[in-house]
Tab-separated table of N, CA and C in Angstrom:
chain	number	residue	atom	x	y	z
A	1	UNK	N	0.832	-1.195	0.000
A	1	UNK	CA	0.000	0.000	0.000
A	1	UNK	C	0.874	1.255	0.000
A	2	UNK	N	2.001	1.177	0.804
A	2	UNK	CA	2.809	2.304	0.787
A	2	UNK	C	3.330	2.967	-0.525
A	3	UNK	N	3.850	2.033	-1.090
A	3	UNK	CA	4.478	1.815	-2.514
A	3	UNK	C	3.570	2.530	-3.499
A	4	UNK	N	2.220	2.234	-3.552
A	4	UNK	CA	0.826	2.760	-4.296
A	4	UNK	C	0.854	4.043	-4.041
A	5	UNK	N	0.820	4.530	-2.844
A	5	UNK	CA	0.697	5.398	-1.938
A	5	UNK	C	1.464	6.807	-2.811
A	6	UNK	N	3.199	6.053	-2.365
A	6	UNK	CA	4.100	6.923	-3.203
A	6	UNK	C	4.245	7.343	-4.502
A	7	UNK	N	3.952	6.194	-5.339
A	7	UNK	CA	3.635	6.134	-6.409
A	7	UNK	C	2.948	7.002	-6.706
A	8	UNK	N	1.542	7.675	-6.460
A	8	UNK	CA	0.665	8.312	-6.704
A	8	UNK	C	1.141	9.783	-5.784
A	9	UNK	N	1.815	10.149	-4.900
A	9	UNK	CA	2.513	10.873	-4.943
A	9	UNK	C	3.252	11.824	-5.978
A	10	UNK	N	4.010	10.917	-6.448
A	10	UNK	CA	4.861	11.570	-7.478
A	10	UNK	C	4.963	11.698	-8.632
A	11	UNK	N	2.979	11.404	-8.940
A	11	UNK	CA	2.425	11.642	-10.056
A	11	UNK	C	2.567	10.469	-11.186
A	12	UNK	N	2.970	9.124	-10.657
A	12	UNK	CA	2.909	7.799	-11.331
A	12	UNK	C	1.866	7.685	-11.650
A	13	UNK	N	0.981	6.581	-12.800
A	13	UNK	CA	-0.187	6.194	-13.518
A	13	UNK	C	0.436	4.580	-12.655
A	14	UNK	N	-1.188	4.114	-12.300
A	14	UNK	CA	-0.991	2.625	-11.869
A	14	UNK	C	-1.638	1.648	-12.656
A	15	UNK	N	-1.957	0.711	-12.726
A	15	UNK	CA	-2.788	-0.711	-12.745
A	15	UNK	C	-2.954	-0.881	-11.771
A	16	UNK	N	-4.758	-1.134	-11.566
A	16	UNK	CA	-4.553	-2.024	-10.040
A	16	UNK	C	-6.090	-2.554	-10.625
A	17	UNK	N	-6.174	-3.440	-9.707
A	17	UNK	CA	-7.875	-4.248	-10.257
A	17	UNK	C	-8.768	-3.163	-9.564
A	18	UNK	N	-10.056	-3.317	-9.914
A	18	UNK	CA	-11.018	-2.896	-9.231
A	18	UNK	C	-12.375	-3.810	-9.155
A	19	UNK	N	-13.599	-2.951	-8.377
A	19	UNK	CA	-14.643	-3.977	-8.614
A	19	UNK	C	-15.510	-4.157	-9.466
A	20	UNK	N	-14.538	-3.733	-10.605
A	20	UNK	CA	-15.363	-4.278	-12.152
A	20	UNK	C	-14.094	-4.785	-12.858
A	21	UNK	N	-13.012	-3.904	-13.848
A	21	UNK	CA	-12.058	-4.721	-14.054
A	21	UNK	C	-10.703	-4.090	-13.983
A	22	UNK	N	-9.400	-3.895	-14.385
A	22	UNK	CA	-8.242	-3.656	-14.111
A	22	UNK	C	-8.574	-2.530	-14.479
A	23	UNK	N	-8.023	-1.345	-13.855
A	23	UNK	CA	-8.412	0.484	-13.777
A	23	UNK	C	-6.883	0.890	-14.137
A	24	UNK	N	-7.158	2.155	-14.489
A	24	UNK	CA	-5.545	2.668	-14.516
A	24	UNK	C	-6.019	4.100	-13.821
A	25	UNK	N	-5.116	4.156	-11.975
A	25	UNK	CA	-5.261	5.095	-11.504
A	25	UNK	C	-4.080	6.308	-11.301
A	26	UNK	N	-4.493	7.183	-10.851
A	26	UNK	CA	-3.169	8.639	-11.118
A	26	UNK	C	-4.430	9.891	-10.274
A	27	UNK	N	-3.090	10.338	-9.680
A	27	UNK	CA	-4.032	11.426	-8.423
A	27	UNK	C	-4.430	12.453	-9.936
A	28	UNK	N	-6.245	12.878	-9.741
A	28	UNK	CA	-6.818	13.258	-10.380
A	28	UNK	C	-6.069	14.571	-10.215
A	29	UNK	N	-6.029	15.025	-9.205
A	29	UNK	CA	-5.319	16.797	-8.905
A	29	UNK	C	-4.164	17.091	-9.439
A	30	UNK	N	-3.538	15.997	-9.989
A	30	UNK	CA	-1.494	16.150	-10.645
A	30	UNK	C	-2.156	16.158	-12.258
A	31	UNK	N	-1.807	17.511	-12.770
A	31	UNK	CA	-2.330	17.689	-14.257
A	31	UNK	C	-1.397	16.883	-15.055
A	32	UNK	N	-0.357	16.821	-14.601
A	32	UNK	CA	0.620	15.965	-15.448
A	32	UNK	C	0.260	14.405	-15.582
A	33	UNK	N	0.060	13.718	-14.363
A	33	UNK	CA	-0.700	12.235	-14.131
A	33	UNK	C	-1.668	12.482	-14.810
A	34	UNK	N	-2.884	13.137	-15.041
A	34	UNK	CA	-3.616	12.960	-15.592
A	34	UNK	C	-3.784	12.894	-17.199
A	35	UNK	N	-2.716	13.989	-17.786
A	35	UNK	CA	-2.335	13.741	-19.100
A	35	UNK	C	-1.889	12.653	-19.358
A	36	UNK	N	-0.757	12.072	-18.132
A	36	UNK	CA	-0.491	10.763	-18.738
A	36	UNK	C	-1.214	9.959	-19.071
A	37	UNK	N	-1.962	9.526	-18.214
A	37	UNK	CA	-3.869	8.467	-18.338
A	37	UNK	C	-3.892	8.771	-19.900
A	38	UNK	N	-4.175	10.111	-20.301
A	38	UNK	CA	-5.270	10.239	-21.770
A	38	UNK	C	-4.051	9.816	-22.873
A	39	UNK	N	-2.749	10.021	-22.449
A	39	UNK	CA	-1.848	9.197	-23.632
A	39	UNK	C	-1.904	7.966	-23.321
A	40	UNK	N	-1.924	7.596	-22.616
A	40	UNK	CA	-1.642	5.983	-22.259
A	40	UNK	C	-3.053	4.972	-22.772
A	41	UNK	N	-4.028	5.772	-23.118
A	41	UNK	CA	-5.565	5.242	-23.264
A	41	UNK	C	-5.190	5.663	-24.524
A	42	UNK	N	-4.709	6.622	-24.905
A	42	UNK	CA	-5.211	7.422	-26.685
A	42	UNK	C	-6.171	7.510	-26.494
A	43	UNK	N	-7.282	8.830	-25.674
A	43	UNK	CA	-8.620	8.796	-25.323
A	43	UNK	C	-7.996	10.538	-25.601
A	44	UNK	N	-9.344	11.026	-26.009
A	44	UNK	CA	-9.160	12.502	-26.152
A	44	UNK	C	-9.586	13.225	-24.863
A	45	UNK	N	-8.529	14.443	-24.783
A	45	UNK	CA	-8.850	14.748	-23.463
A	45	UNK	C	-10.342	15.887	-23.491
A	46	UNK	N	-11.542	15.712	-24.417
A	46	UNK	CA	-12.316	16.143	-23.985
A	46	UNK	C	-13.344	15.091	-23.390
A	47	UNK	N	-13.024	14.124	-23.481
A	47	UNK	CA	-13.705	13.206	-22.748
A	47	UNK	C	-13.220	12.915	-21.214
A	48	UNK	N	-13.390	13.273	-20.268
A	48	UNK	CA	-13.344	13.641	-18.933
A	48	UNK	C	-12.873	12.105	-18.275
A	49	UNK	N	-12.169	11.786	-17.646
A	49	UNK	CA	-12.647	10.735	-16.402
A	49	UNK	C	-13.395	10.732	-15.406
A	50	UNK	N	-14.230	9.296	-15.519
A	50	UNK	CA	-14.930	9.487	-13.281
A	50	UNK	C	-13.672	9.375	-12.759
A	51	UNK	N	-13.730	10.129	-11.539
A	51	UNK	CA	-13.162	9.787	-10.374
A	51	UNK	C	-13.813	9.061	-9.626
A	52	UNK	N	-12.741	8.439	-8.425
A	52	UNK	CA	-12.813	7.595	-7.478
A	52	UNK	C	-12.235	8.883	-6.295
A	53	UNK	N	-13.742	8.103	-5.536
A	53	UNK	CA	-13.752	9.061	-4.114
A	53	UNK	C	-13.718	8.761	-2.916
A	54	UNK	N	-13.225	8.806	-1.784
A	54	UNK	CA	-13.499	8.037	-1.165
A	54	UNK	C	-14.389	7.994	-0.297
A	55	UNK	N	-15.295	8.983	0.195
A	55	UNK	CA	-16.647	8.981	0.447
A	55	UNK	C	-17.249	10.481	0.338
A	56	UNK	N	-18.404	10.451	0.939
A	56	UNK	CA	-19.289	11.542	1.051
A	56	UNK	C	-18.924	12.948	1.220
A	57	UNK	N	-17.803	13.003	1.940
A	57	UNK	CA	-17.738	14.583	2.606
A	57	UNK	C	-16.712	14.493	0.909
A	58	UNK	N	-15.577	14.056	0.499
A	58	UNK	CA	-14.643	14.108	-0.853
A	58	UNK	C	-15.967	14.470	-1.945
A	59	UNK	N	-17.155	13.694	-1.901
A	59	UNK	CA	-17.780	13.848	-2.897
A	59	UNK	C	-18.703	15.093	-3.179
A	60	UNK	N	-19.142	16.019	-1.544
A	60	UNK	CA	-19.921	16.696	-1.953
A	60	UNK	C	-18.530	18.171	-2.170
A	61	UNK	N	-17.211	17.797	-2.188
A	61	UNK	CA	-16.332	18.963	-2.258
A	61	UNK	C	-16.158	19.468	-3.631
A	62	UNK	N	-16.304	18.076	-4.366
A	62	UNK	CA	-16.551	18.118	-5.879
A	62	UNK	C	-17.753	18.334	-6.373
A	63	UNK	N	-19.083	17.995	-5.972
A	63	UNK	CA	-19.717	18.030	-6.780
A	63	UNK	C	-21.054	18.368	-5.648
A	64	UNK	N	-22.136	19.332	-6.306
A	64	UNK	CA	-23.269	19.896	-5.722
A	64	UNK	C	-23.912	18.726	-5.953
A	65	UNK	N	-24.585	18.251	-4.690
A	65	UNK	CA	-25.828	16.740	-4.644
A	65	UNK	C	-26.804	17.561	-3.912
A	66	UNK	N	-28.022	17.204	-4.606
A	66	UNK	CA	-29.337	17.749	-4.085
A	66	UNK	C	-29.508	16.558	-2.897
A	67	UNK	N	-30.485	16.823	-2.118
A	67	UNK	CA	-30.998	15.564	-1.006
A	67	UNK	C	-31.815	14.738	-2.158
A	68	UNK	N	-32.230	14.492	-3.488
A	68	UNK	CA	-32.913	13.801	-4.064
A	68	UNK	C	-31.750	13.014	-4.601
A	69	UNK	N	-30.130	13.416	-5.298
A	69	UNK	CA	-29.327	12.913	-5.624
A	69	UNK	C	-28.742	11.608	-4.485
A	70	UNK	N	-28.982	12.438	-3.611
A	70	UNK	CA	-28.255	11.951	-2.269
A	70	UNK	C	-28.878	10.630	-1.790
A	71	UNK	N	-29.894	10.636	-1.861
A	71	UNK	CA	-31.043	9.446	-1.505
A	71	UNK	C	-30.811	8.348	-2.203
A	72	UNK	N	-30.004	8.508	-3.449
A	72	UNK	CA	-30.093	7.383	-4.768
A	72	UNK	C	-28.425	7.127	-4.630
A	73	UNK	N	-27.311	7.869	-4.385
A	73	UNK	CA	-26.243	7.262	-4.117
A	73	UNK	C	-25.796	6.602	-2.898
A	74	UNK	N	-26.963	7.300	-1.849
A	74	UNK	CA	-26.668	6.540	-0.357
A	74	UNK	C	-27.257	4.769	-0.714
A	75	UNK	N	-27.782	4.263	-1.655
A	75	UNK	CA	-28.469	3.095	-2.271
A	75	UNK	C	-27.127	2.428	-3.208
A	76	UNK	N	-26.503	3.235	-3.843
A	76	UNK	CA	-25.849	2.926	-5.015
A	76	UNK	C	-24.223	2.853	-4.622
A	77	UNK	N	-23.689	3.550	-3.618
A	77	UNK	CA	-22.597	3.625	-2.669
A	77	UNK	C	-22.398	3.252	-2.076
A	78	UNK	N	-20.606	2.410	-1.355
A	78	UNK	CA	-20.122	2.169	-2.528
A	78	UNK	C	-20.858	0.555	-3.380
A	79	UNK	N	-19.918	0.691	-5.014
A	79	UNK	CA	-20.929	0.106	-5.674
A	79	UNK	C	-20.016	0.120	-7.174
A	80	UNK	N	-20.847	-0.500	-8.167
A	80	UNK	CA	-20.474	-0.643	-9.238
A	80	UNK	C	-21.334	0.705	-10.207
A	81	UNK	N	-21.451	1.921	-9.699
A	81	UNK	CA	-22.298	2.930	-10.654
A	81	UNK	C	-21.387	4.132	-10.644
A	82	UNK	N	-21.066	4.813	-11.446
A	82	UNK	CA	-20.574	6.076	-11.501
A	82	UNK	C	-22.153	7.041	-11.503
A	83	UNK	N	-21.868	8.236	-11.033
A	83	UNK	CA	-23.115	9.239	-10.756
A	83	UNK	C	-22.483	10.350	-11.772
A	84	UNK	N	-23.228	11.037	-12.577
A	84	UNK	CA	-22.344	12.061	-13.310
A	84	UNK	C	-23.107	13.303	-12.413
A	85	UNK	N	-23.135	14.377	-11.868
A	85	UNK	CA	-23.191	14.980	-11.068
A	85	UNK	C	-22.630	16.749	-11.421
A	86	UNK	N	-23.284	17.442	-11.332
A	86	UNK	CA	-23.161	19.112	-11.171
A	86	UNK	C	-21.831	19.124	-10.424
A	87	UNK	N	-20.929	19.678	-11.380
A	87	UNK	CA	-19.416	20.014	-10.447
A	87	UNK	C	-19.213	21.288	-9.908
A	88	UNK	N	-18.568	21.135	-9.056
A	88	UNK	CA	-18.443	22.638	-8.081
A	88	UNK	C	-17.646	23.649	-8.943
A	89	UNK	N	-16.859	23.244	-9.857
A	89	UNK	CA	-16.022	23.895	-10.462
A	89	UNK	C	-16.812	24.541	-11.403
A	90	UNK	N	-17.064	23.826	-13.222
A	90	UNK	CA	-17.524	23.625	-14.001
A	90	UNK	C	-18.223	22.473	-14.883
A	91	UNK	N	-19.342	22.671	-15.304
A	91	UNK	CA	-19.552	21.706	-16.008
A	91	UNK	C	-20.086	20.468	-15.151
A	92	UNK	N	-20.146	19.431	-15.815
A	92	UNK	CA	-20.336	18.199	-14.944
A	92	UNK	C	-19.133	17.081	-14.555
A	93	UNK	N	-18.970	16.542	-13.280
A	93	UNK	CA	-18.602	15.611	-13.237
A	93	UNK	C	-18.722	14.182	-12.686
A	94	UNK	N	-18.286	13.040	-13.448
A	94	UNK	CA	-18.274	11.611	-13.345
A	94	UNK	C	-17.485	11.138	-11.861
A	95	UNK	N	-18.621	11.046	-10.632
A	95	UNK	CA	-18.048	10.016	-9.671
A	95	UNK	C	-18.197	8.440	-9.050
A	96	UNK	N	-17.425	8.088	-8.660
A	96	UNK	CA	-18.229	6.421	-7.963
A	96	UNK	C	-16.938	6.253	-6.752
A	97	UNK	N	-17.625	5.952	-5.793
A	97	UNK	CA	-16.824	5.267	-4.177
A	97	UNK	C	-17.127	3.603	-4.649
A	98	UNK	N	-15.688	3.218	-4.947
A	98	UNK	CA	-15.936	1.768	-5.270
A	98	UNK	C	-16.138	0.315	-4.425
A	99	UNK	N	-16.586	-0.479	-4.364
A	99	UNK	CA	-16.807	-1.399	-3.260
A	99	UNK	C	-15.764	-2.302	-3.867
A	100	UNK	N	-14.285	-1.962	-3.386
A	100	UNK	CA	-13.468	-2.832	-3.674
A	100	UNK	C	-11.972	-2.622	-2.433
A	101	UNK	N	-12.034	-3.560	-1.287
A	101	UNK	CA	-11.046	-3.578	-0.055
A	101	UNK	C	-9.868	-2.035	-0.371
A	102	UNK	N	-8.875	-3.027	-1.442
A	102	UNK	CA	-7.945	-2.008	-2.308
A	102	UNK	C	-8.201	-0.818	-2.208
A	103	UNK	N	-9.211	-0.567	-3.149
A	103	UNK	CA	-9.408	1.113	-3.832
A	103	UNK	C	-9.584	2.181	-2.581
A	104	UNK	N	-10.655	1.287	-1.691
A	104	UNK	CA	-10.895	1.979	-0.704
A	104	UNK	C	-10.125	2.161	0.292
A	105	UNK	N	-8.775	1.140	0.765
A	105	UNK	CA	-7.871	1.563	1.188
A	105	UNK	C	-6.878	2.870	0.994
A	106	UNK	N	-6.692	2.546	-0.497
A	106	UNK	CA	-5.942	3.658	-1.184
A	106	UNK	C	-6.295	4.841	-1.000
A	107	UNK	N	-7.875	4.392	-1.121
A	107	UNK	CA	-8.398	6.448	-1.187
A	107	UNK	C	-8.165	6.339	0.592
A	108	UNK	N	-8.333	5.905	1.240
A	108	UNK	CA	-8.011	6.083	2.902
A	108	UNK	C	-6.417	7.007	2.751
A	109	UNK	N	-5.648	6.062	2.381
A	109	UNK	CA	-4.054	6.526	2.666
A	109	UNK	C	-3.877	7.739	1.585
A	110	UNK	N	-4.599	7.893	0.379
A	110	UNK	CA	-4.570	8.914	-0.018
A	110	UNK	C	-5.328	9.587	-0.528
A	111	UNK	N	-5.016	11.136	0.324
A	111	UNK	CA	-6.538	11.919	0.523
A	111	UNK	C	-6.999	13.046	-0.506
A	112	UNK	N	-6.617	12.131	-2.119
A	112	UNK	CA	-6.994	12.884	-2.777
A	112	UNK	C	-7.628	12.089	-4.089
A	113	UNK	N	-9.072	12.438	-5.304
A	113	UNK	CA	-9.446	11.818	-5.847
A	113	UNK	C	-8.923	11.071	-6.655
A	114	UNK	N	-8.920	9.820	-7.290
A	114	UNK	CA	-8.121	9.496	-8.127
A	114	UNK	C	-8.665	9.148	-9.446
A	115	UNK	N	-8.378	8.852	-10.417
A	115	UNK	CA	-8.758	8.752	-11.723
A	115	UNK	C	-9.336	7.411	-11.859
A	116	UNK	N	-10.442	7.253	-12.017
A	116	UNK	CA	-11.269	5.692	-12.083
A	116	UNK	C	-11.456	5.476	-13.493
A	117	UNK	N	-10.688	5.241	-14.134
A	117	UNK	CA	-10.946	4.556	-15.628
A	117	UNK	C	-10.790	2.959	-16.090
A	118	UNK	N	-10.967	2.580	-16.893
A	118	UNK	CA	-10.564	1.241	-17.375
A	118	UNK	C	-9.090	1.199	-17.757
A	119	UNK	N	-8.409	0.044	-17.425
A	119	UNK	CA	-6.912	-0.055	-17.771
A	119	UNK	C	-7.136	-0.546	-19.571
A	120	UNK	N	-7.170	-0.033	-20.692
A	120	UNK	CA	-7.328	-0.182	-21.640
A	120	UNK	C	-7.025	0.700	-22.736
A	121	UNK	N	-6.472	0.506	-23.733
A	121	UNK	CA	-6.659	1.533	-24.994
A	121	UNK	C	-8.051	1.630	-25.590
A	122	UNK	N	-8.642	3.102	-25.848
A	122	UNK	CA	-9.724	3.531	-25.838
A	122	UNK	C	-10.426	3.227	-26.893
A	123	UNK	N	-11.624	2.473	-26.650
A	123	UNK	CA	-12.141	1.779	-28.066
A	123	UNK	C	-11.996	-0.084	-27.753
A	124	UNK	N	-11.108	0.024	-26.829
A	124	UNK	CA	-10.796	-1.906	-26.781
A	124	UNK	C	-11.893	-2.137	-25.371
A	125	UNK	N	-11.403	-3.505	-25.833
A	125	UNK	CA	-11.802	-4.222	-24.401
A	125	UNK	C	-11.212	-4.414	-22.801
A	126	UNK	N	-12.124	-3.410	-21.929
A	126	UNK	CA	-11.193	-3.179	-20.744
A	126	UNK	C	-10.563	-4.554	-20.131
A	127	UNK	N	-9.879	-4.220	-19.830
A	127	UNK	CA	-8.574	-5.639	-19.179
A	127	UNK	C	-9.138	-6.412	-17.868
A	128	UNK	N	-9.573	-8.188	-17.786
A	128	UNK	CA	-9.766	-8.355	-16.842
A	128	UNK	C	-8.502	-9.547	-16.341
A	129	UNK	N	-7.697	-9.218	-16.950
A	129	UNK	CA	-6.000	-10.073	-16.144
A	129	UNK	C	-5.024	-9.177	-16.753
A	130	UNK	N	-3.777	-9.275	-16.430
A	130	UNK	CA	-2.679	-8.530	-16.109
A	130	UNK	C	-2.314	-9.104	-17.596
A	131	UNK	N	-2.035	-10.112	-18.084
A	131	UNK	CA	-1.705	-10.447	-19.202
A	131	UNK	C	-2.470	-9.847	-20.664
A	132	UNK	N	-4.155	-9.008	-20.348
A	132	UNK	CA	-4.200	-8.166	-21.032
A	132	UNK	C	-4.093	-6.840	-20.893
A	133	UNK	N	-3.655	-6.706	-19.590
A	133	UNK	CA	-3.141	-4.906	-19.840
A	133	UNK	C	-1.587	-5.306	-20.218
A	134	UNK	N	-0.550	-6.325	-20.289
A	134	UNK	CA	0.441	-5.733	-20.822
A	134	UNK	C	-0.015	-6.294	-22.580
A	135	UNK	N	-0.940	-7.004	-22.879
A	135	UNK	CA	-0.857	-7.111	-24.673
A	135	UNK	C	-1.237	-5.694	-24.923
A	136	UNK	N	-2.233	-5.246	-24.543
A	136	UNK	CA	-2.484	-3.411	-24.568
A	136	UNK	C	-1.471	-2.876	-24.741
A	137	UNK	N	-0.441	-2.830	-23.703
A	137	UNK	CA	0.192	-1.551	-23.882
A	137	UNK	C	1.351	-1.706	-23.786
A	138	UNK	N	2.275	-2.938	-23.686
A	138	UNK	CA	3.282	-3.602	-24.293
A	138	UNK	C	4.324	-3.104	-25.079
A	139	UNK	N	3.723	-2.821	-25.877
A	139	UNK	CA	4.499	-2.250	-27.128
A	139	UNK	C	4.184	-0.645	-27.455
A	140	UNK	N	3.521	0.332	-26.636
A	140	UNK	CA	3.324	1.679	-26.581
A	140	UNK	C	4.145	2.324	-26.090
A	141	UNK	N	4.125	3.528	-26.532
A	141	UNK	CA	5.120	4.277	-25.937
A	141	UNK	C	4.330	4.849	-24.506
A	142	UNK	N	3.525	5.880	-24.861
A	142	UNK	CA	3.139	5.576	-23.179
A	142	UNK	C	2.980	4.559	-22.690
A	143	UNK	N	2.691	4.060	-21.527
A	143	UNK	CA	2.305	2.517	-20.728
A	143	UNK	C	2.593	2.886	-19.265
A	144	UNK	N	1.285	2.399	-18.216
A	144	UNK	CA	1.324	2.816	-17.035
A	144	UNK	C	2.813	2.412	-16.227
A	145	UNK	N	2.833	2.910	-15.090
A	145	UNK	CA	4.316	2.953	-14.597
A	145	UNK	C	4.293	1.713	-13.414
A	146	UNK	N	3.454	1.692	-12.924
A	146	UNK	CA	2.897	0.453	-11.792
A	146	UNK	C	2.026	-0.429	-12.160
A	147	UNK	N	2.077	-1.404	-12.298
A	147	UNK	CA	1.080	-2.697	-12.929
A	147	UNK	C	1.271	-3.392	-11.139
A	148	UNK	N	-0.471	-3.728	-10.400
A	148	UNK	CA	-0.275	-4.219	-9.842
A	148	UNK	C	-1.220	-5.504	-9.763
A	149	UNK	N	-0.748	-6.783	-9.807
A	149	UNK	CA	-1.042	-8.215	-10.381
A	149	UNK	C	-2.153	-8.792	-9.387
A	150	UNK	N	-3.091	-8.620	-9.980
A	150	UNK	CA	-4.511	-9.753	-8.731
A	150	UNK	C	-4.615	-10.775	-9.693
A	151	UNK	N	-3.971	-11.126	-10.549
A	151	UNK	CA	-4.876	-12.628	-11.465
A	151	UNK	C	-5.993	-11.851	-12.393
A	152	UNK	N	-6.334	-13.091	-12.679
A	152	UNK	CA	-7.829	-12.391	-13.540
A	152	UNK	C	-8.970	-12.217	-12.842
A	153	UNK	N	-9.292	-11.536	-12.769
A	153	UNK	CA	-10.536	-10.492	-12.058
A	153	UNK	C	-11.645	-11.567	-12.577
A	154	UNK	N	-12.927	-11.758	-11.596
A	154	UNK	CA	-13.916	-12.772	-12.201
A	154	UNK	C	-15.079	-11.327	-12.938
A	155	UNK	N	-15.623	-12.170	-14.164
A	155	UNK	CA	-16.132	-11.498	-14.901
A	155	UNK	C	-17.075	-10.195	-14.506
A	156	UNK	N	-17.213	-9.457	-15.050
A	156	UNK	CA	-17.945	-8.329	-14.020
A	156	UNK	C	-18.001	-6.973	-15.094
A	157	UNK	N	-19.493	-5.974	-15.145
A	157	UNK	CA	-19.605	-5.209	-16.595
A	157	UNK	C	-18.951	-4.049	-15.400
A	158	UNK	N	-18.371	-3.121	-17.061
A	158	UNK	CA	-17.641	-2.047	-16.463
A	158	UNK	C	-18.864	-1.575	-15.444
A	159	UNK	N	-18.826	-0.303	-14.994
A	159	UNK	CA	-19.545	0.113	-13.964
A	159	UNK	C	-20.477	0.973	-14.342
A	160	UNK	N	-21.761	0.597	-13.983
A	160	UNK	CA	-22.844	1.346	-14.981
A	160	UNK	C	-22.750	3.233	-14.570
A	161	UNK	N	-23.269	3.656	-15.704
A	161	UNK	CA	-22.933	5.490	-15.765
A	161	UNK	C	-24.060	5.640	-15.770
A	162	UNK	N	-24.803	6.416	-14.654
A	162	UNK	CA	-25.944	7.340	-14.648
A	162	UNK	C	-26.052	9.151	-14.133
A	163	UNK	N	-26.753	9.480	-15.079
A	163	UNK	CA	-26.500	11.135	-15.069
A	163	UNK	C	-27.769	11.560	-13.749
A	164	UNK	N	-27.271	12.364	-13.139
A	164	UNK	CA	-27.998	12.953	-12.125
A	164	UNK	C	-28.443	14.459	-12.342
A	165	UNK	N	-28.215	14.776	-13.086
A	165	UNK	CA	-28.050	16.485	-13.297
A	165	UNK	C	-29.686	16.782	-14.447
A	166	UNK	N	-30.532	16.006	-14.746
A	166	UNK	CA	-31.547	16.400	-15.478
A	166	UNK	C	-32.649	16.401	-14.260
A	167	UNK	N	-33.794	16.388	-14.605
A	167	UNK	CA	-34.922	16.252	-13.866
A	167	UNK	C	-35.551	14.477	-13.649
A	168	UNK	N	-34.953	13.792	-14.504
A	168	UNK	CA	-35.164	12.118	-14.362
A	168	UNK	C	-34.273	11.604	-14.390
A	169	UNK	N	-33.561	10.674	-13.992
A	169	UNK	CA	-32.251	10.093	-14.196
A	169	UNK	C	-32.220	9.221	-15.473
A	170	UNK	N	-30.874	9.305	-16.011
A	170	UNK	CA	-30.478	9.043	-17.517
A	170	UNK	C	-29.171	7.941	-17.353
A	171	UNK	N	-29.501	6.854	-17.701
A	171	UNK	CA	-28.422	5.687	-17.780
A	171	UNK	C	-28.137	6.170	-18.900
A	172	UNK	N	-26.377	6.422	-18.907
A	172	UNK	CA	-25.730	6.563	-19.843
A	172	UNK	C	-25.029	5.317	-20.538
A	173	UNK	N	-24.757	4.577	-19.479
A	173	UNK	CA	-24.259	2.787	-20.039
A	173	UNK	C	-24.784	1.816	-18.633
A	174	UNK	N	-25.875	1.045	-19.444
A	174	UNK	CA	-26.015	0.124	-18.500
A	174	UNK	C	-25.433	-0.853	-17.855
């Protein structure tokens, strides 16, 4: 954990499993980590990442939740759903507190959001063993800096996306 810890410190991109399938994480707040993610995916950076939070008080710092929002993630948290959510900043943003020992450790030891994406090049099939995040990215010039090895993850759909910010809620991927 320490190692993760530091790692994400000093603005490293990781592999680590999650509770859907192998993620590639990097402290959301290091602009540089985060560029790395969108080379390492070939994902354009107007397409945003969810973050990973590690609970309630992290989540309402980011993002305005009505008590009607609130009612449906206290159900859905933690969990396999990202919430897309009114950001404090601008615009909207993509969160989920994941129900996975790991992640939630990590966000414990470190107290800042981290980048919840799929460990994958953008357009493929997200990685559920270590042997397909290195055929991914193997031979790339970017490629995350920490690969950390659980086996193959048992089957499990990425994590469903629902928008909170209209007047009805909108599954974006079931």
């Amino acid at each position: 954990m320490r190692k993760a810890v530091s790692a994400l410190e000093k603005g490293k991109v990781l592999v680590v499993p999650t509770d859907t399938v192998y993620g590639l994480l990097a402290d959301a707040t290091n602009k540089r980590a985060v560029a790395k993610v969108f080379q390492i995916k070939k994902r354009s950076p107007n397409k945003p990442f969810p973050l990973f939070v590690r609970d309630r008080a992290m989540e309402k710092k980011l993002a305005k939740v009505t008590p009607l929002q609130e009612r449906f993630l206290k159900k859905a948290w933690p969990g396999k759903v990202t919430a897309v959510l009114e950001s404090r900043t601008t615009g909207t943003i993509g969160l989920r507190i994941p129900k996975y020992p790991f992640i939630l450790n990590l966000l414990k030891a470190f107290p800042k959001p981290l980048t919840g994406t799929s460990a994958n090049i953008a357009g493929k099939e997200p990685a559920r063993s270590i042997e397909e995040v290195v055929s991914q990215f193997a031979k790339r010039k970017h490629k995350p800096d920490i690969v950390l090895d659980a086996g193959t993850l048992p089957f499990s759909k990425s994590s469903k996306v629902v928008d909170l910010t209209g007047k009805k809620r909108t599954i974006l991927r079931p």
